[in-house]
Tab-separated table of C-alpha atoms in Angstrom:
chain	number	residue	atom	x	y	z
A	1	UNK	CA	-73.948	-21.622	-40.098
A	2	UNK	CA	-76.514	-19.888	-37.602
A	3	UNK	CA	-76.087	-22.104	-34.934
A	4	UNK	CA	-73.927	-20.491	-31.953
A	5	UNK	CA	-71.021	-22.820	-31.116
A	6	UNK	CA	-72.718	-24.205	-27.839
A	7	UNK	CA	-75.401	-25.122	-29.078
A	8	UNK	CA	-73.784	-26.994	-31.619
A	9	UNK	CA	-71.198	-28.635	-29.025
A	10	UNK	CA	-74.572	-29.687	-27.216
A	11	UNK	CA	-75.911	-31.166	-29.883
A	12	UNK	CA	-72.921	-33.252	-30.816
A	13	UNK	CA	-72.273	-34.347	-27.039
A	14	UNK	CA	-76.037	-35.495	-26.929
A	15	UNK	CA	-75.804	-37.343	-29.948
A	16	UNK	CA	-72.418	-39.330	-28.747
A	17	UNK	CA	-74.350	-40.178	-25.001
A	18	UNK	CA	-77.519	-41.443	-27.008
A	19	UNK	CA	-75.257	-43.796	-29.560
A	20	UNK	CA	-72.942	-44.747	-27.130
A	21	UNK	CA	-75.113	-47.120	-26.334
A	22	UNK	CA	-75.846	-48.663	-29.824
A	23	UNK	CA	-72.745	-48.599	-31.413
A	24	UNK	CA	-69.451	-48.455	-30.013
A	25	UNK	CA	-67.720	-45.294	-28.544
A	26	UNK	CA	-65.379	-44.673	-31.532
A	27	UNK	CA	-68.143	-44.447	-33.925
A	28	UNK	CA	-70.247	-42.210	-31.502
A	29	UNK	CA	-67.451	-39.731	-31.340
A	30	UNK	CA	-66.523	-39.666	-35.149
A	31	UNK	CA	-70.502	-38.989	-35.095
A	32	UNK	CA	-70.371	-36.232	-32.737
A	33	UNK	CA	-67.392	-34.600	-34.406
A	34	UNK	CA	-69.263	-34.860	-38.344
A	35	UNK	CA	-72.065	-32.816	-36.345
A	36	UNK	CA	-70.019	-30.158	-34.812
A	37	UNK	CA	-67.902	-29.802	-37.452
A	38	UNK	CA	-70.473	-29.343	-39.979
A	39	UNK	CA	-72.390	-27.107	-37.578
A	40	UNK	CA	-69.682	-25.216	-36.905
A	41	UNK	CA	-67.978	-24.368	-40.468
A	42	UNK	CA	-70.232	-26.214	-42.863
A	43	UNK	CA	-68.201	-28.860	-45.538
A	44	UNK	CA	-65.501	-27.114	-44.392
A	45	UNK	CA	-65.388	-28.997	-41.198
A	46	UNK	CA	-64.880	-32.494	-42.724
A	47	UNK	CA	-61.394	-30.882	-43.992
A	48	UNK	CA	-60.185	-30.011	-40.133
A	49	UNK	CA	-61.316	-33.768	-39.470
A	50	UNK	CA	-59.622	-35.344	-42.368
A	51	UNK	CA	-56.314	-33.180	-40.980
A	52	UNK	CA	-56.655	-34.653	-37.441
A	53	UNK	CA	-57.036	-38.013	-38.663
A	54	UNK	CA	-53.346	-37.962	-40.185
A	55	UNK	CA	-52.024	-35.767	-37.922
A	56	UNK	CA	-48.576	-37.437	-36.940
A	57	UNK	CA	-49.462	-36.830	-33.102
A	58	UNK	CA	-52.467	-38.826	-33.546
A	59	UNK	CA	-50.612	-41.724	-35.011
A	60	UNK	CA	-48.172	-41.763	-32.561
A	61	UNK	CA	-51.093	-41.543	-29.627
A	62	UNK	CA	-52.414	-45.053	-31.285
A	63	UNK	CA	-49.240	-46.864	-31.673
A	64	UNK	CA	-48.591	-46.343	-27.837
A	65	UNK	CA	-52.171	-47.400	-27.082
A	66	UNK	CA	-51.382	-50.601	-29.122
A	67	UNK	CA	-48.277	-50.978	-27.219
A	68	UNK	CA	-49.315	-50.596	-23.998
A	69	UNK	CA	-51.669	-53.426	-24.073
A	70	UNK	CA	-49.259	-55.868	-26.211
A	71	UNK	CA	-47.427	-55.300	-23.086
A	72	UNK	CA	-50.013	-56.192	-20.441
A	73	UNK	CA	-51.157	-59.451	-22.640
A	74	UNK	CA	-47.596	-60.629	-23.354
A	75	UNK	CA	-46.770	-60.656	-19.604
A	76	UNK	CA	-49.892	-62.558	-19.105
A	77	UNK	CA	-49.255	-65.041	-21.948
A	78	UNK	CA	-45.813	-65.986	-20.741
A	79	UNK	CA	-47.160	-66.329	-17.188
A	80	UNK	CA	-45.722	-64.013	-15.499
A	81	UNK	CA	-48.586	-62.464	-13.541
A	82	UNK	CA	-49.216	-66.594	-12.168
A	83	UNK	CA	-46.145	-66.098	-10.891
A	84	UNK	CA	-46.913	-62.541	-9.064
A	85	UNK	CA	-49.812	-63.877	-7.745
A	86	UNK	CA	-48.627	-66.934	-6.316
A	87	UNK	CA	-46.026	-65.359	-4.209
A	88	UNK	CA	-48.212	-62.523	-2.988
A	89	UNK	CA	-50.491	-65.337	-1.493
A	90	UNK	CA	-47.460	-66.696	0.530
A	91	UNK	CA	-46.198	-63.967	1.488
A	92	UNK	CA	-49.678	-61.761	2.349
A	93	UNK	CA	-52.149	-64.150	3.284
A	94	UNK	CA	-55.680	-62.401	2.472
A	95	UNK	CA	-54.512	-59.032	1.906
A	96	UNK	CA	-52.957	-60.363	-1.299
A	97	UNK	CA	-56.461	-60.067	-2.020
A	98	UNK	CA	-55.947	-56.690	-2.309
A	99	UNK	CA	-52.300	-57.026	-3.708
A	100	UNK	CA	-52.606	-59.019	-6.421
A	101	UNK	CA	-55.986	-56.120	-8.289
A	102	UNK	CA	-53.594	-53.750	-7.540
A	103	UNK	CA	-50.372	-55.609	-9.406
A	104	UNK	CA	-52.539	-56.899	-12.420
A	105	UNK	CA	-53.980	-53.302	-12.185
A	106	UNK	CA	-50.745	-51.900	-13.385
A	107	UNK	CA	-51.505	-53.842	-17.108
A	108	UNK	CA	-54.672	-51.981	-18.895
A	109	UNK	CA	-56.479	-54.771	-20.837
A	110	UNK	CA	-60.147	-54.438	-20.878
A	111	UNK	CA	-62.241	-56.285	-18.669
A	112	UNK	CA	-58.787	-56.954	-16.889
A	113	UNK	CA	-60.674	-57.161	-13.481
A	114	UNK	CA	-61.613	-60.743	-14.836
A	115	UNK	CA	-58.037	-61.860	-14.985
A	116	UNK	CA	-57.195	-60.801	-11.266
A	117	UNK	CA	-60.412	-62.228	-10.284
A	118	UNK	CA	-59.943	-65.781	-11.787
A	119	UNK	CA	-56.276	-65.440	-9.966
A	120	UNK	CA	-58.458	-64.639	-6.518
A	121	UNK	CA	-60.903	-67.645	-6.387
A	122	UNK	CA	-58.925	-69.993	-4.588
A	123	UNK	CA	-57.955	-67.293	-2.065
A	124	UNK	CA	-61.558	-65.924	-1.460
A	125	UNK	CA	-62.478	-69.945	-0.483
A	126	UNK	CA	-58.823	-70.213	1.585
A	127	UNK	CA	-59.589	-66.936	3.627
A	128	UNK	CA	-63.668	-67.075	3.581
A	129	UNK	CA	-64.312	-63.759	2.072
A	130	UNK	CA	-67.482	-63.696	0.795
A	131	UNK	CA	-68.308	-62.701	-3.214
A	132	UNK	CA	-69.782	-59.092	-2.311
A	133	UNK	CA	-66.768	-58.589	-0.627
A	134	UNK	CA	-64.493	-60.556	-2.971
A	135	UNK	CA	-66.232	-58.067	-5.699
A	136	UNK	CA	-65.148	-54.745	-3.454
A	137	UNK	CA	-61.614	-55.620	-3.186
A	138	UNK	CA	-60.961	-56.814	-6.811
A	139	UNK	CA	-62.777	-54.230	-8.683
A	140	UNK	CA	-61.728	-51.328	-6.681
A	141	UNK	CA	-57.712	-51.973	-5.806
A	142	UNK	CA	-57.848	-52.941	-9.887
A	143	UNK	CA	-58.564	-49.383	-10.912
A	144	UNK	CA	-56.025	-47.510	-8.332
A	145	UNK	CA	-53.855	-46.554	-11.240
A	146	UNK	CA	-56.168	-45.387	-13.826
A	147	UNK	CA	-55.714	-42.207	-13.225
A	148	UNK	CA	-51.794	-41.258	-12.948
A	149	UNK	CA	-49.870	-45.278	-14.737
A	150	UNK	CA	-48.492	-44.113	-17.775
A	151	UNK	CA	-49.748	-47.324	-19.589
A	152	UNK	CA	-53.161	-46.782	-19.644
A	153	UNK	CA	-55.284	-44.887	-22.706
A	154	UNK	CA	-56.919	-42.356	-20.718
A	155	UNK	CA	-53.729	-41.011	-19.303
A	156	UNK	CA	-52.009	-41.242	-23.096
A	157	UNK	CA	-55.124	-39.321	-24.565
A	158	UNK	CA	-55.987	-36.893	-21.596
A	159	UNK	CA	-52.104	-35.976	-21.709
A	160	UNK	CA	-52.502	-35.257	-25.389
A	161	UNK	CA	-55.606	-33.145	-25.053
A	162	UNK	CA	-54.242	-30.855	-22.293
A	163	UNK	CA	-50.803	-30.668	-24.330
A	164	UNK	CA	-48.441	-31.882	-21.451
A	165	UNK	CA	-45.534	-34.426	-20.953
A	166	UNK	CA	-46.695	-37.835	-19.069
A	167	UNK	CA	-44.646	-36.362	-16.108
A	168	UNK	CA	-46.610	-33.049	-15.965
A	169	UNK	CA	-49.663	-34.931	-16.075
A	170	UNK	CA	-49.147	-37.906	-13.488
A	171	UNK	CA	-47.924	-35.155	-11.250
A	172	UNK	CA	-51.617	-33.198	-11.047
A	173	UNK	CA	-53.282	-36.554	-10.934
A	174	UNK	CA	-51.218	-38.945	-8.793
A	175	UNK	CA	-53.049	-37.944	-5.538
A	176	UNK	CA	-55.978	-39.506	-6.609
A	177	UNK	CA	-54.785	-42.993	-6.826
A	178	UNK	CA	-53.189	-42.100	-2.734
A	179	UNK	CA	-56.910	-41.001	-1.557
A	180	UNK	CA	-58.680	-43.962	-3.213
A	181	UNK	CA	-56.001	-46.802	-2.243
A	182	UNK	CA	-56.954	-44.933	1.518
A	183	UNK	CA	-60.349	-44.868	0.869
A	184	UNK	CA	-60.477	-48.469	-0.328
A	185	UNK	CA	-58.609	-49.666	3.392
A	186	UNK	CA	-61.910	-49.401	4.577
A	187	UNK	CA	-63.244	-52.849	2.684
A	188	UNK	CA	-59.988	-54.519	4.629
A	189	UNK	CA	-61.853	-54.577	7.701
A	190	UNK	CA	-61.942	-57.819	9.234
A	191	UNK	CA	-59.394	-59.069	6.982
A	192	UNK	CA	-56.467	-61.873	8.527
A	193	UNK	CA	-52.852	-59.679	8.477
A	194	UNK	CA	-49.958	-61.375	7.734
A	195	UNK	CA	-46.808	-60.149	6.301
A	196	UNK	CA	-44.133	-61.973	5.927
A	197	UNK	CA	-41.360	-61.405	3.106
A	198	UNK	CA	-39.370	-64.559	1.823
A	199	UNK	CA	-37.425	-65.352	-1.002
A	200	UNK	CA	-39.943	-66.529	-3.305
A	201	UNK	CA	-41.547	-63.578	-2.916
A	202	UNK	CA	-38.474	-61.791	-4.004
A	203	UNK	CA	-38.501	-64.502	-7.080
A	204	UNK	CA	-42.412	-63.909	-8.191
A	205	UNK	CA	-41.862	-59.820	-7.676
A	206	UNK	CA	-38.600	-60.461	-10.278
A	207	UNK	CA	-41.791	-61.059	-12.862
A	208	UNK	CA	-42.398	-57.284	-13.071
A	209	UNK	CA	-39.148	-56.660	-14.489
A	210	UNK	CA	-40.875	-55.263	-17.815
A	211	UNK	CA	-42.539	-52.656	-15.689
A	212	UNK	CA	-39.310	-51.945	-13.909
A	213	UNK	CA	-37.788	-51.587	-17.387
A	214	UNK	CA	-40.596	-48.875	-18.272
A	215	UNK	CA	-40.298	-46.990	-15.478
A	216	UNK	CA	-36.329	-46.545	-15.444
A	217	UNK	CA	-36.630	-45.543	-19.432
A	218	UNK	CA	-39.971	-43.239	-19.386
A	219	UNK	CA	-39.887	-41.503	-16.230
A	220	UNK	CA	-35.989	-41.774	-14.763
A	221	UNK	CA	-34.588	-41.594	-18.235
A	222	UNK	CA	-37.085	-39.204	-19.869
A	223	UNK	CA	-36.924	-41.691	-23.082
A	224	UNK	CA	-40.440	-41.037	-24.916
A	225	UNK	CA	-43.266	-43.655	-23.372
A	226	UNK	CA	-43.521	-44.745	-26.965
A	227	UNK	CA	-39.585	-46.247	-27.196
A	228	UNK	CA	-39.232	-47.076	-23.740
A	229	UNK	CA	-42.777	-49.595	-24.493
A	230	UNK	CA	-40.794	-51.090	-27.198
A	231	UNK	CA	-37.408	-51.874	-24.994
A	232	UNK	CA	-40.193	-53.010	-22.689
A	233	UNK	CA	-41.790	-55.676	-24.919
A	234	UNK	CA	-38.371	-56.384	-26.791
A	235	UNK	CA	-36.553	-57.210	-23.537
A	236	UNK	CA	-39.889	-59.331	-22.527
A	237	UNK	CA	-39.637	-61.188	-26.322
A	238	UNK	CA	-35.820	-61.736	-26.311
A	239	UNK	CA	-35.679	-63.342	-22.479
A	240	UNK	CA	-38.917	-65.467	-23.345
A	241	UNK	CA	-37.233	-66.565	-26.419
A	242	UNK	CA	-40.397	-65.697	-28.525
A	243	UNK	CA	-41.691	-67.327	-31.559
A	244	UNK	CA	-43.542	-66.089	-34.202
A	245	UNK	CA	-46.776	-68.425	-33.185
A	246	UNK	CA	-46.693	-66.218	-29.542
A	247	UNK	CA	-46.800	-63.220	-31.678
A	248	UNK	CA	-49.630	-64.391	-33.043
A	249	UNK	CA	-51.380	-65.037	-30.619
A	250	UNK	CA	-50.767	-62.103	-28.378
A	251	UNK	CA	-51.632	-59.544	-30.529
A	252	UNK	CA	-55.273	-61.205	-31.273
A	253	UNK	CA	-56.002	-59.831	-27.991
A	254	UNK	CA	-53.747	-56.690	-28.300
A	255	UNK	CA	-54.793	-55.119	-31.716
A	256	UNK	CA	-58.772	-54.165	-30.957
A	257	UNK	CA	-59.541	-52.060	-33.980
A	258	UNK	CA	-62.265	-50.568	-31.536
A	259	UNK	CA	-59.738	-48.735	-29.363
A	260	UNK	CA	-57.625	-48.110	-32.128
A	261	UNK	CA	-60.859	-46.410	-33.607
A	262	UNK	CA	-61.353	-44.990	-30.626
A	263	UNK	CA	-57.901	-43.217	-29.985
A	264	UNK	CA	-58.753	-41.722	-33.750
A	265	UNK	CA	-62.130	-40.750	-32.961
A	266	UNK	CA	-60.848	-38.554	-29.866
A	267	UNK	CA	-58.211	-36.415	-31.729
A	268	UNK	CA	-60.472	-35.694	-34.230
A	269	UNK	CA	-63.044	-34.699	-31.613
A	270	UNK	CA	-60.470	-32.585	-29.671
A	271	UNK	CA	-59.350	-30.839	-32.937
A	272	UNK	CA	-62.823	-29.759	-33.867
A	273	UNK	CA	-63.916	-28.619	-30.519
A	274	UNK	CA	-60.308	-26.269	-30.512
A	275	UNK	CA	-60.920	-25.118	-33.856
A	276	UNK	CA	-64.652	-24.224	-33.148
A	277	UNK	CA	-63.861	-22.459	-30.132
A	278	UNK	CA	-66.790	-23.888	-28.701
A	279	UNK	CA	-65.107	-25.246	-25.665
A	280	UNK	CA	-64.565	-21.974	-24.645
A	281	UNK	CA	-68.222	-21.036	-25.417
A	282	UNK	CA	-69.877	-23.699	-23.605
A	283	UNK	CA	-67.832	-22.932	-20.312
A	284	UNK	CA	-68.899	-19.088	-20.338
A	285	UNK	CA	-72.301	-20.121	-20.950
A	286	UNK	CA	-72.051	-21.886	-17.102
A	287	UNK	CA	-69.903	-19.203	-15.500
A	288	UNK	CA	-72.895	-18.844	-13.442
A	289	UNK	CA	-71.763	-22.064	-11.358
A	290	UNK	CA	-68.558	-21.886	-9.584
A	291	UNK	CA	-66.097	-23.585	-12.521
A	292	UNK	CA	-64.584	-26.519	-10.169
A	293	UNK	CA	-68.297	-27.564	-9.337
A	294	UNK	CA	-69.417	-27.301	-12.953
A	295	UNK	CA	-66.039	-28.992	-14.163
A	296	UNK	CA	-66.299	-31.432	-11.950
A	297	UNK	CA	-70.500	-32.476	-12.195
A	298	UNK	CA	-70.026	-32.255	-15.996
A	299	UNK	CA	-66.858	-34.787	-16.372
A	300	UNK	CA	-68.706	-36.640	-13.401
A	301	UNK	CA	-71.579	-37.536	-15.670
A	302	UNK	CA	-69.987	-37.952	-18.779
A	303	UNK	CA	-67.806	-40.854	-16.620
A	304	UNK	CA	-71.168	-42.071	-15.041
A	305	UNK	CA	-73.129	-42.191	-18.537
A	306	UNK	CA	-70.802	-44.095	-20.285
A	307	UNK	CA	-68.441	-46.150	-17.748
A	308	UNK	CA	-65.677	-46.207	-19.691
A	309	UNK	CA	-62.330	-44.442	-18.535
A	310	UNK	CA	-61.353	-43.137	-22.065
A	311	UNK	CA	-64.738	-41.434	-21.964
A	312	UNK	CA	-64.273	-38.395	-19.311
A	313	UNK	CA	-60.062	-37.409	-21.381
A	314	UNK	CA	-62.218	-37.852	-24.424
A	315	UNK	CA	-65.717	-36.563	-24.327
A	316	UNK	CA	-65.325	-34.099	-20.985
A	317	UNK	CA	-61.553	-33.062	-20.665
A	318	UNK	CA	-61.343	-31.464	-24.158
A	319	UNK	CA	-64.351	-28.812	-23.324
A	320	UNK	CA	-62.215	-27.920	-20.068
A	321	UNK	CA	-58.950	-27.051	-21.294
A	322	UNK	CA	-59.563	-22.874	-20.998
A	323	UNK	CA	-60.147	-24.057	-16.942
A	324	UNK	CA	-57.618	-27.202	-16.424
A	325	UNK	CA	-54.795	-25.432	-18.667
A	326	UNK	CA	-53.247	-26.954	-21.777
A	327	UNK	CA	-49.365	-26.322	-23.051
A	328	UNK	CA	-48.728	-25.477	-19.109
A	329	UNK	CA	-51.544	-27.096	-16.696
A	330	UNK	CA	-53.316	-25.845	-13.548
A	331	UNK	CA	-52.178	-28.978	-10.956
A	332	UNK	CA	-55.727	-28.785	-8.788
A	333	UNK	CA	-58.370	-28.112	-11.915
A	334	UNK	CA	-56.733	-31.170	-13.663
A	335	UNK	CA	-56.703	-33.309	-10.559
A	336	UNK	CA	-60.373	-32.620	-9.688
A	337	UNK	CA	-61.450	-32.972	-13.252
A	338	UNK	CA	-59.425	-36.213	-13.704
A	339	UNK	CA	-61.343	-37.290	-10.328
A	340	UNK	CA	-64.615	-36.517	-11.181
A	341	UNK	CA	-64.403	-38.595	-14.231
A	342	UNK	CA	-63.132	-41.925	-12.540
A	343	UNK	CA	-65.730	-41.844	-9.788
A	344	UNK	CA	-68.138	-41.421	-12.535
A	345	UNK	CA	-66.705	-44.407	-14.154
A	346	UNK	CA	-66.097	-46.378	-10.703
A	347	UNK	CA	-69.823	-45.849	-9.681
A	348	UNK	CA	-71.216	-46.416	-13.119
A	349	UNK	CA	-73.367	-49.674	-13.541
A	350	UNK	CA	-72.069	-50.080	-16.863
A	351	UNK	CA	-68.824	-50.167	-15.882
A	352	UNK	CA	-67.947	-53.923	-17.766
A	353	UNK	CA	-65.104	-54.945	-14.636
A	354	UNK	CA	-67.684	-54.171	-12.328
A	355	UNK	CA	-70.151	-56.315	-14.149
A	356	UNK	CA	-67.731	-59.068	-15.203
A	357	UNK	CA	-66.394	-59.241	-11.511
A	358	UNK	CA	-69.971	-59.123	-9.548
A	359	UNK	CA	-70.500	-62.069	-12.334
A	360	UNK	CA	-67.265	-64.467	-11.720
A	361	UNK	CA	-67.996	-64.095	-7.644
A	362	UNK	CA	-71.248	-64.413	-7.939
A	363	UNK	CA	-73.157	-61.774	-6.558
A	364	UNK	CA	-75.667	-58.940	-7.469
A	365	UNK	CA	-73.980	-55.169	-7.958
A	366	UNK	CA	-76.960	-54.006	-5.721
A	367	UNK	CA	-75.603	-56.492	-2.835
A	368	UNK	CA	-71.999	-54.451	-3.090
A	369	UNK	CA	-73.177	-50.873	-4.375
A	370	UNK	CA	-73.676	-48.734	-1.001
A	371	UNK	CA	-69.911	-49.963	0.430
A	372	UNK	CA	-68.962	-48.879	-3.074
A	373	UNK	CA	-70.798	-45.612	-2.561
A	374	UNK	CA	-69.367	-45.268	0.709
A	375	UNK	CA	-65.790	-45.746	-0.756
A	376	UNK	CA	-66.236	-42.970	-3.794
A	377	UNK	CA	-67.377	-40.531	-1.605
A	378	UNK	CA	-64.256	-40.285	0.591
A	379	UNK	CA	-61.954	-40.921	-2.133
A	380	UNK	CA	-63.976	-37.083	-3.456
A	381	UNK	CA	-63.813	-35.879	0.156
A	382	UNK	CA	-60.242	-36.059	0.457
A	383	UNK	CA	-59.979	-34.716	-3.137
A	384	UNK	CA	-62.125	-31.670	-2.631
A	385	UNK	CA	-60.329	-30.854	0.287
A	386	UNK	CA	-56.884	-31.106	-1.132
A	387	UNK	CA	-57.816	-29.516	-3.793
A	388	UNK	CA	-59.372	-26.093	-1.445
A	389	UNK	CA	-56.476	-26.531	0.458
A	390	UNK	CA	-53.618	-26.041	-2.479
């Protein structure tokens, strides 16, 4: 074909923003990769899609997706996270406001912010916050992980696309959860401090055990994230005694053939783009911007277009791999990359917790978006400065 490989990459990004909002993002992105790959190699293309799609890395990227969430709703189904919450409020007073987002946090379900929110009512009326600041507090301390927790899709897929370990990964992009839990302090102001550990706090922390079991297997261990989910969720099933009806029932909520689609839909994507070489096009084109600012604004937008997490490892983070790294990454590229792409997300309108929690507390987003503001911008203060200080 005659078309130069960034224009074609263009062209298959534009088409993914403009359906994104039509259909859902798996479809866009199978979309966008058809284009480019048929741009890019002509029929040809549909055979380097058609490889990607059974490629056993790809598989194994889905299954851990799958299990990730069976996790999250299992522990909610056997009650688990009641039981968190209801010692937190003992034991913290109103800043298990802020404890309990950041708990449920560690569980990726979509629209999860709902869950911790429902758990929060009865505190926001006990302590008098009021909903824009109930909003704040929920949505914000429920998205401190998204960036570094091992469980959630963005960090499976953007670890994939870069060609690194979870380890080598969470260790570029842990700092940003540290500057925005800082940054979010500021919408504690005000707030009643108590602190006070007792026993049945002890008792409702015990509840975490299947995360506790994760983290000793994936990251102490160095057992693959994809067994040490299933000793997770087995331990969970055998203790709980499990029937076949809770099966059931949990994984209506865990298998979403729309992420699964998804997870597909960005391996393919990734494949085509490294095959094209248009990644590597696209970025000389804007060598005339310094490449943190231009890494950063584009992977800001794509986050702030779609508000979705999976969007900025999936869409952005595969046309940055010749500046983050991949096989061996550059710590500070992937960090501010990574960053850009959740304060995208975090400041996006169509970001469905911030919707669905503005919603349950009743209030407007315009009512809580300049504290939010306020918030992103010195999360990206103290990233840009770490990151011209490494």
């Amino acid at each position: 074909m005659a078309v130069s490989s960034s224009l074609a990459l263009l062209a298959s990004i534009a088409v993914v923003l403009i359906l994104i909002r039509k259909i859902n993002i798996g479809l866009a992105l199978f979309t966008g990769s058809a284009i480019l790959a048929y741009l890019s190699f002509g029929f040809d293309g549909f055979i380097i899609m058609l490889k990607a799609l059974a490629n056993p890395q790809t598989i194994e990227i889905a299954v851990m997706v799958i299990l990730a969430f069976t996790l999250g709703y299992s522990m909610e189904y056997f009650g688990l996270l009641n039981r968190v919450a209801s010692g937190l409020s003992e034991s913290f007073g109103a800043y298990s406001f802020l404890l309990i987002p950041l708990l449920i946090g560690l569980l990726p379900m979509p629209g999860g912010a709902l869950i911790s929110a429902v758990m929060l009512a009865p505190l926001a009326k006990m302590y008098k916050i009021s909903p824009e600041k109930a909003t704040l507090l929920n949505y914000w301390f429920r998205h401190i992980w998204v960036t570094f927790w091992p469980l959630y899709p963005n960090v499976i897929i953007g670890a994939a696309v870069v060609n690194v370990d979870y380890l080598h990964f969470a260790s570029a992009t842990f700092p940003i959860g540290i500057f925005a839990m800082l940054s979010g302090l500021i919408l504690t102001k005000g707030m009643e401090r108590r602190f006070r550990i007792s026993g049945d706090t002890v008792d409702s922390l015990v509840n975490l055990y299947p995360i506790a079991i994760l983290l000793v297997f994936s990251v102490f261990l160095k057992i693959s994230l994809l067994l040490s989910l299933l000793i997770a969720i087995a331990t969970l099933c055998v203790h709980k005694r499990a029937k076949f009806s809770d099966f059931v029932s949990i994984f209506r909520k865990t298998i979403d053939g729309k992420i699964i689609m998804l997870v597909f839909a960005v391996m393919v994507y990734k494949s085509v783009i490294e095959t094209s070489g248009a990644a590597k096009s696209i970025f000389a084109d804007i060598s005339g911007f310094p490449a943190p600012l231009a890494a950063f604004l584009l992977t800001f937008l794509v986050g702030f277009a779609t508000g979705i997490e999976m969007s900025y490892s999936s869409i952005a983070l595969p046309l940055l791999t010749s500046f983050t790294g991949s096989g061996v990454v550059i710590a500070e590229n992937l960090m501010i990359v990574i960053a850009a792409g959740y304060l995208g997300v975090m400041l996006s309108p169509m970001h469905l917790c911030y919707i669905l929690t503005a919603e349950y507390f009743g209030t407007e987003i315009g009512k809580t978006y300049r504290q939010l503001l306020t918030v992103a911008m010195v999360t990206a203060v103290l990233v840009w400065v770490t990151y011209l200080v490494i």
